[in-house]
Each structure stands twice: as structure tokens, then as C-alpha cells.
């Protein structure tokens, strides 16, 4: 399969008055065309920052301080503003948990689709843009007549679908979905994930699904990347990680989620709290909470180790 995205030793920092937040601290990963990667971890682990970094949408004072983000081999970090503008939407789209942040309440849905299309595709006629919008709505299972409605006339689930449509209208090949189901109830959430799965096949989409919800990941992802404290703890095939997580943090995360492993004897909670990213712990960033830490964990950061077809960052596998 063709590689669509590769991050190489990416570092993102936020200088603040008490120091520098090392939000992403040396992340490397690869993504192949057509796969769905679930990016999971606790709040503040850096997963959303990673999504925003790929599109160079970091809010100040956040900045990429080093590393590469290769999209089809081209480094996004080095792109000019003009190049990055043409990439956003056209090639890489991002959807968020609250559709109302992406949809303008003052305009009808058709007007918003048409404006997006006309901005990115010079010379396109309004009528053709409207037809494209009708088609995308049909593929989302929404009657095209609803194009004439305003966002407030729709339910939360319907708005979420419309937002995906806005993301897909320019035929991107990479979709970054940041906690897309957080505002949905359980039934609408399941329908939404089914839809995402259908669209992925229909459009050969590559998806980065950023979520704290491991149930979503289990339903959709081919591969999982577990993040902790701005670093990658473990990455590998979803089935293997659910079946037998290697990193102690992945083990704790899975054990703390109900209904993922039906044979789990009891629900666990992970002791301690996420690390201070201004003054991260020396050695392995997880060592203050790790039940399996050994001496070296407190002084030296573990490198990435290949183990059972996965990459894991832990001294236990050296
Ligand atoms: Fe735990 Fe050490 Fe592995 Fe870190 S490197 S996860 S502290 S065992």
C-alpha cells in the first residue's frame, strides 16, 4: 500500500509564562493510504495537537520546533502559506466534535457547500457546485432537499453528517476526525461510525480518528497509536493491541475501559495523574505511574522497539 503520511521525530512546543510545554516530544509514525488509525490516550496527551500540527493549524503560541510531516513525500512543515492553504480541504480535511464550530449558523447548508467549492475550484459554475452538494448529501444518506435548511434546523447527528460532507466535498484523501462523536448519543454515534466506515471504502479515505473512546476505535480502526505525555507509547494493529497490549500504559488504559475485554475480572483505574509537560519526568515519561518500572526507567528514556509486529516504547522489551 502507498504511504500517505509520515511523521519524523516531530516536536511541538507551547512557550508559556512558567516555561515550555512539550506537547509533542519526538513523535514518529507512518500511515498508509486507505487505513484508519485510531489515536488514543488521556486528555492532554498530545493527540489533538498532533492533528492540528498536520494541518499547521496550531493556535499561538504553539509551534513546530523540529521534525518533518511528510504528506506523499512533501514536507508540510516547510510549505509556504499558499501551499498549505491549497492542501487544507483539498487534500487533507479535519472535522471536529462540535459541528457548530465548522458550520455558519447564518447561512443555509447549500450556500456553505457552494462557497467552499467556489473558493477552492476557480471557474466552477454555481449550478455544478449545487449538484455536487446534492450528491454528497445522498452519499451521506441525507435527502438533498435538506440543503435548503439552516444548521439550527437540524439535529446534532444530522449536523455531524453535514460536517463530514463539508470535509469530503473537495475529495480529500486524508480525513482527521477529532473526537467526532463526543456530542452524540450512543445510537447516533454508532450510525455515525458506520457511515464513516462506508465513506472510507467509497472514497478510499485514510482516516486519523482522534478519540478517548476505545469503543469507537474498536469499531473502526485498523491500527492504533497510543499516546502518553506527548510521546507514542505503542503503535500496531488494532486487534493485536486490544488482545494483548504490550506497553504498561496501554494495558492500564484498556483495563480501565468497560466492555472492551469481556473476560476482564474487574474495572481498573490508573493511579496518579498525567505528567507535567513543562517539567516532564526524567527517563520514561510514564515511570511515576508505571507498576512495572525498573531502575533504568527513571533515568533514561526508552527508545522505540519492534516487538510482535508493533512498535513499543518501553524498557521491558529491550
Ligand atoms: Fe514502565 Fe519502564 Fe516501560 Fe516506562 S519504560 S512503561 S516506566 S516499564
Short mmCIF file of C-alpha atoms and ligand atoms in Angstrom, two decimals:
data_model
loop_
_atom_site.label_atom_id
_atom_site.label_comp_id
_atom_site.label_asym_id
_atom_site.label_seq_id
_atom_site.Cartn_x
_atom_site.Cartn_y
_atom_site.Cartn_z
CA UNK A 1 0.00 0.00 0.00
CA UNK A 2 1.13 3.53 -0.73
CA UNK A 3 2.33 5.57 2.18
CA UNK A 4 0.35 8.77 2.52
CA UNK A 5 1.77 10.36 5.67
CA UNK A 6 4.93 10.04 7.69
CA UNK A 7 5.87 11.97 10.83
CA UNK A 8 9.56 12.01 11.65
CA UNK A 9 10.66 12.94 15.16
CA UNK A 10 8.06 15.71 15.39
CA UNK A 11 8.32 18.17 18.28
CA UNK A 12 5.68 20.77 19.09
CA UNK A 13 6.04 23.22 21.95
CA UNK A 14 3.98 25.97 23.60
CA UNK A 15 6.14 28.59 25.33
CA UNK A 16 4.14 29.96 28.30
CA UNK A 17 4.99 32.20 31.26
CA UNK A 18 6.10 29.34 33.51
CA UNK A 19 8.21 27.51 30.92
CA UNK A 20 7.74 25.50 27.73
CA UNK A 21 5.04 22.87 27.29
CA UNK A 22 6.48 19.96 25.32
CA UNK A 23 3.16 18.96 23.82
CA UNK A 24 4.63 16.59 21.20
CA UNK A 25 8.04 15.30 22.10
CA UNK A 26 9.58 13.29 19.30
CA UNK A 27 6.71 11.50 17.56
CA UNK A 28 7.38 9.32 14.52
CA UNK A 29 4.70 7.33 12.71
CA UNK A 30 3.57 6.21 9.26
CA UNK A 31 0.15 5.98 7.68
CA UNK A 32 -0.81 4.04 4.56
CA UNK A 33 -3.45 5.03 2.02
CA UNK A 34 -6.90 3.72 2.95
CA UNK A 35 -6.19 2.77 6.55
CA UNK A 36 -7.92 4.06 9.67
CA UNK A 37 -5.62 4.86 12.54
CA UNK A 38 -7.08 5.38 15.99
CA UNK A 39 -5.07 7.89 18.00
CA UNK A 40 -5.89 7.34 21.66
CA UNK A 41 -4.79 8.49 25.10
CA UNK A 42 -5.91 10.61 28.04
CA UNK A 43 -6.76 14.31 27.71
CA UNK A 44 -3.62 16.38 27.30
CA UNK A 45 -1.52 13.52 25.86
CA UNK A 46 -1.00 15.45 22.62
CA UNK A 47 -3.35 13.63 20.26
CA UNK A 48 -5.37 16.69 19.18
CA UNK A 49 -2.19 18.80 18.98
CA UNK A 50 -0.84 16.18 16.59
CA UNK A 51 -3.96 16.51 14.40
CA UNK A 52 -3.71 20.29 14.33
CA UNK A 53 0.04 20.13 13.61
CA UNK A 54 -0.54 18.03 10.48
CA UNK A 55 -2.64 20.86 9.04
CA UNK A 56 -0.42 23.57 10.55
CA UNK A 57 -3.44 24.86 12.45
CA UNK A 58 -1.76 25.19 15.85
CA UNK A 59 -3.03 28.11 17.90
CA UNK A 60 -0.29 30.54 19.05
CA UNK A 61 1.96 30.25 20.93
CA UNK A 62 2.13 26.62 19.74
CA UNK A 63 4.79 25.92 17.13
CA UNK A 64 6.51 23.02 15.43
CA UNK A 65 10.10 23.27 16.63
CA UNK A 66 11.59 20.36 14.72
CA UNK A 67 10.83 17.24 12.73
CA UNK A 68 9.06 16.51 9.46
CA UNK A 69 5.46 15.88 8.40
CA UNK A 70 5.68 14.20 5.00
CA UNK A 71 2.45 14.10 3.01
CA UNK A 72 3.05 12.00 -0.13
CA UNK A 73 6.73 12.77 0.48
CA UNK A 74 6.32 16.58 0.71
CA UNK A 75 7.22 18.20 3.99
CA UNK A 76 4.23 20.15 5.33
CA UNK A 77 6.47 21.86 7.92
CA UNK A 78 8.43 23.55 5.14
CA UNK A 79 5.43 24.53 2.96
CA UNK A 80 4.60 28.18 2.24
CA UNK A 81 1.28 29.61 3.48
CA UNK A 82 -0.06 29.40 -0.08
CA UNK A 83 0.86 25.73 -0.39
CA UNK A 84 -0.65 24.85 2.96
CA UNK A 85 -3.87 26.70 2.11
CA UNK A 86 -4.32 24.65 -1.03
CA UNK A 87 -3.66 21.45 0.94
CA UNK A 88 -6.32 22.16 3.58
CA UNK A 89 -9.69 20.89 2.47
CA UNK A 90 -8.45 19.87 -0.99
CA UNK A 91 -6.19 17.08 0.19
CA UNK A 92 -6.48 16.90 3.96
CA UNK A 93 -9.72 17.71 5.81
CA UNK A 94 -10.40 17.92 9.51
CA UNK A 95 -13.69 17.51 11.36
CA UNK A 96 -14.32 18.41 14.99
CA UNK A 97 -16.52 17.31 17.87
CA UNK A 98 -18.82 20.32 17.64
CA UNK A 99 -20.25 20.80 14.13
CA UNK A 100 -21.40 24.30 15.05
CA UNK A 101 -17.77 25.45 15.11
CA UNK A 102 -17.50 24.48 11.43
CA UNK A 103 -20.95 25.46 10.16
CA UNK A 104 -22.02 29.09 9.89
CA UNK A 105 -25.43 29.50 11.59
CA UNK A 106 -26.29 32.47 9.34
CA UNK A 107 -26.17 30.59 6.04
CA UNK A 108 -28.15 27.72 4.56
CA UNK A 109 -26.28 24.44 4.08
CA UNK A 110 -26.28 24.73 0.27
CA UNK A 111 -24.72 28.20 0.49
CA UNK A 112 -21.93 26.85 2.68
CA UNK A 113 -21.17 23.95 0.34
CA UNK A 114 -21.23 26.18 -2.71
CA UNK A 115 -18.96 28.78 -1.14
CA UNK A 116 -16.40 26.11 -0.20
CA UNK A 117 -16.44 24.67 -3.71
CA UNK A 118 -16.22 28.03 -5.49
CA UNK A 119 -13.36 29.18 -3.24
CA UNK A 120 -11.25 26.13 -4.00
CA UNK A 121 -12.26 25.40 -7.59
CA UNK A 122 -11.97 28.53 -9.69
CA UNK A 123 -14.27 28.63 -12.72
CA UNK A 124 -16.77 26.10 -11.31
CA UNK A 125 -20.37 27.11 -12.02
CA UNK A 126 -22.81 27.56 -9.14
CA UNK A 127 -25.21 25.01 -10.66
CA UNK A 128 -22.47 22.34 -10.84
CA UNK A 129 -21.47 23.14 -7.25
CA UNK A 130 -25.09 22.66 -6.13
CA UNK A 131 -25.25 19.30 -7.94
CA UNK A 132 -22.01 18.21 -6.22
CA UNK A 133 -23.52 19.19 -2.86
CA UNK A 134 -26.68 17.17 -3.64
CA UNK A 135 -24.57 14.13 -4.49
CA UNK A 136 -22.52 14.30 -1.33
CA UNK A 137 -25.68 14.58 0.76
CA UNK A 138 -27.09 11.49 -0.95
CA UNK A 139 -23.90 9.57 -0.14
CA UNK A 140 -24.39 10.58 3.49
CA UNK A 141 -27.95 9.24 3.48
CA UNK A 142 -29.50 12.72 3.69
CA UNK A 143 -32.26 13.94 1.40
CA UNK A 144 -30.82 16.68 -0.90
CA UNK A 145 -33.82 18.90 -0.04
CA UNK A 146 -32.24 19.47 3.35
CA UNK A 147 -29.59 21.55 1.62
CA UNK A 148 -32.04 24.43 1.89
CA UNK A 149 -32.10 24.31 5.70
CA UNK A 150 -30.05 26.25 8.24
CA UNK A 151 -27.79 24.39 10.73
CA UNK A 152 -30.14 25.15 13.66
CA UNK A 153 -32.99 23.31 11.90
CA UNK A 154 -31.07 20.03 12.11
CA UNK A 155 -30.42 17.52 14.88
CA UNK A 156 -26.89 17.08 16.32
CA UNK A 157 -26.37 13.82 14.40
CA UNK A 158 -27.54 15.40 11.14
CA UNK A 159 -25.20 18.38 11.62
CA UNK A 160 -22.33 15.96 12.24
CA UNK A 161 -23.09 14.25 8.92
CA UNK A 162 -23.23 17.60 7.17
CA UNK A 163 -19.85 18.46 8.65
CA UNK A 164 -18.38 15.27 7.20
CA UNK A 165 -19.92 16.27 3.88
CA UNK A 166 -18.20 19.67 4.13
CA UNK A 167 -14.97 17.82 4.84
CA UNK A 168 -15.37 15.49 1.86
CA UNK A 169 -16.81 17.85 -0.76
CA UNK A 170 -13.33 18.62 -2.14
CA UNK A 171 -12.36 14.92 -2.33
CA UNK A 172 -9.50 14.90 0.20
CA UNK A 173 -7.57 11.67 0.63
CA UNK A 174 -6.86 12.17 4.34
CA UNK A 175 -9.50 12.96 6.95
CA UNK A 176 -8.58 13.89 10.51
CA UNK A 177 -11.56 13.38 12.81
CA UNK A 178 -11.01 14.95 16.24
CA UNK A 179 -13.37 13.43 18.83
CA UNK A 180 -16.17 13.40 16.22
CA UNK A 181 -18.71 11.51 18.33
CA UNK A 182 -18.33 13.24 21.71
CA UNK A 183 -21.54 15.27 21.35
CA UNK A 184 -23.65 12.37 20.00
CA UNK A 185 -25.86 9.93 21.87
CA UNK A 186 -24.97 6.23 21.70
CA UNK A 187 -27.33 5.28 18.86
CA UNK A 188 -26.42 8.24 16.64
CA UNK A 189 -22.76 7.60 17.46
CA UNK A 190 -23.00 4.00 16.16
CA UNK A 191 -24.72 5.20 12.97
CA UNK A 192 -22.05 7.87 12.52
CA UNK A 193 -19.22 5.33 12.81
CA UNK A 194 -20.95 3.05 10.28
CA UNK A 195 -21.21 5.99 7.93
CA UNK A 196 -17.53 6.82 8.36
CA UNK A 197 -16.68 3.21 7.56
CA UNK A 198 -18.82 3.29 4.37
CA UNK A 199 -17.30 6.57 3.25
CA UNK A 200 -13.83 5.27 3.82
CA UNK A 201 -14.49 2.43 1.34
CA UNK A 202 -16.37 4.63 -1.11
CA UNK A 203 -13.67 7.32 -1.26
CA UNK A 204 -10.58 5.19 -0.37
CA UNK A 205 -10.12 7.61 2.52
CA UNK A 206 -7.32 7.46 5.02
CA UNK A 207 -8.64 8.46 8.44
CA UNK A 208 -6.94 9.54 11.65
CA UNK A 209 -9.55 9.04 14.35
CA UNK A 210 -8.56 11.03 17.44
CA UNK A 211 -10.54 9.84 20.41
CA UNK A 212 -10.51 8.92 24.07
CA UNK A 213 -13.28 6.42 23.29
CA UNK A 214 -11.75 2.99 22.75
CA UNK A 215 -15.14 1.61 21.70
CA UNK A 216 -15.04 3.89 18.62
CA UNK A 217 -11.55 2.69 17.84
CA UNK A 218 -12.53 -0.97 18.19
CA UNK A 219 -15.33 -0.44 15.67
CA UNK A 220 -13.34 1.39 13.02
CA UNK A 221 -9.55 1.38 13.30
CA UNK A 222 -7.10 -0.90 11.51
CA UNK A 223 -4.26 0.37 13.62
CA UNK A 224 -3.95 2.04 16.98
CA UNK A 225 -1.42 4.54 18.24
CA UNK A 226 -1.44 5.03 21.99
CA UNK A 227 -0.04 8.39 23.12
CA UNK A 228 1.17 9.36 26.56
CA UNK A 229 2.74 12.64 27.66
CA UNK A 230 3.41 13.86 24.12
CA UNK A 231 5.10 10.61 23.08
CA UNK A 232 3.99 7.35 21.45
CA UNK A 233 3.73 4.51 23.92
CA UNK A 234 2.76 1.85 21.41
CA UNK A 235 1.52 1.52 17.85
CA UNK A 236 0.34 -1.57 15.97
CA UNK A 237 -2.63 -3.48 14.51
CA UNK A 238 -5.84 -2.76 16.42
CA UNK A 239 -6.63 -6.45 17.02
CA UNK A 240 -3.21 -7.17 18.48
CA UNK A 241 -3.31 -4.19 20.83
CA UNK A 242 -6.81 -4.98 22.09
CA UNK A 243 -5.89 -8.62 22.52
CA UNK A 244 -2.51 -8.18 24.14
CA UNK A 245 -1.33 -4.62 24.84
CA UNK A 246 2.44 -4.52 25.44
CA UNK A 247 3.08 -1.11 26.99
CA UNK A 248 2.06 -0.84 30.66
CA UNK A 249 0.15 2.36 29.87
CA UNK A 250 -1.82 0.63 27.06
CA UNK A 251 -2.54 -2.21 29.49
CA UNK A 252 -3.86 0.24 32.09
CA UNK A 253 -5.89 2.15 29.52
CA UNK A 254 -7.60 -0.99 28.21
CA UNK A 255 -8.21 -2.36 31.67
CA UNK A 256 -9.95 0.87 32.64
CA UNK A 257 -12.50 0.70 29.81
CA UNK A 258 -15.65 -1.37 30.37
CA UNK A 259 -16.80 -3.95 27.80
CA UNK A 260 -13.63 -3.99 25.74
CA UNK A 261 -12.39 -7.26 27.17
CA UNK A 262 -15.41 -9.14 28.38
CA UNK A 263 -13.28 -11.52 30.42
CA UNK A 264 -11.73 -8.72 32.48
CA UNK A 265 -12.15 -9.61 36.17
CA UNK A 266 -12.81 -6.03 37.28
CA UNK A 267 -12.56 -2.48 36.07
CA UNK A 268 -9.17 -0.93 36.89
CA UNK A 269 -8.30 2.69 37.48
CA UNK A 270 -4.91 4.09 36.69
CA UNK A 271 -3.20 5.65 39.70
CA UNK A 272 -1.58 9.10 39.52
CA UNK A 273 -2.16 11.87 37.02
CA UNK A 274 -0.85 12.79 33.58
CA UNK A 275 2.67 14.28 33.55
CA UNK A 276 3.54 17.95 33.83
CA UNK A 277 4.72 18.66 30.29
CA UNK A 278 6.62 21.78 31.34
CA UNK A 279 8.82 19.65 33.64
CA UNK A 280 8.32 16.10 32.34
CA UNK A 281 9.78 13.28 34.43
CA UNK A 282 13.30 12.14 33.52
CA UNK A 283 13.61 8.81 31.75
CA UNK A 284 10.34 7.22 30.67
CA UNK A 285 7.61 9.84 30.96
CA UNK A 286 5.23 7.17 32.33
CA UNK A 287 7.54 5.92 35.11
CA UNK A 288 5.86 7.74 38.07
CA UNK A 289 2.63 5.84 37.34
CA UNK A 290 4.05 2.62 35.99
CA UNK A 291 3.52 -0.51 38.11
CA UNK A 292 6.36 -2.28 36.29
CA UNK A 293 9.03 0.44 36.35
CA UNK A 294 12.64 -0.67 36.82
CA UNK A 295 15.69 1.44 37.77
CA UNK A 296 16.68 2.46 34.24
CA UNK A 297 13.15 3.77 33.57
CA UNK A 298 13.81 6.68 35.95
CA UNK A 299 16.95 7.90 34.23
CA UNK A 300 16.89 7.02 30.54
CA UNK A 301 14.14 7.38 28.00
CA UNK A 302 13.37 4.07 26.27
CA UNK A 303 13.83 4.03 22.51
CA UNK A 304 11.30 2.51 20.14
CA UNK A 305 11.46 -1.27 19.99
CA UNK A 306 9.94 -3.56 17.37
CA UNK A 307 8.05 -6.35 19.08
CA UNK A 308 5.49 -8.77 17.57
CA UNK A 309 4.88 -6.51 14.56
CA UNK A 310 4.36 -3.48 16.78
CA UNK A 311 6.43 -0.55 17.92
CA UNK A 312 6.60 -0.09 21.66
CA UNK A 313 8.50 2.42 23.73
CA UNK A 314 9.35 0.54 26.92
CA UNK A 315 12.48 -0.83 28.60
CA UNK A 316 10.74 -4.13 29.36
CA UNK A 317 11.14 -5.18 25.71
CA UNK A 318 14.84 -4.40 25.32
FE1 LIG B 1 7.07 1.34 32.70
FE2 LIG B 1 9.69 1.46 32.39
FE3 LIG B 1 8.20 0.59 30.40
FE4 LIG B 1 8.18 3.16 31.09
S1 LIG B 1 9.90 2.02 30.26
S2 LIG B 1 6.42 1.91 30.62
S3 LIG B 1 8.37 3.02 33.29
S4 LIG B 1 8.44 -0.38 32.41
#
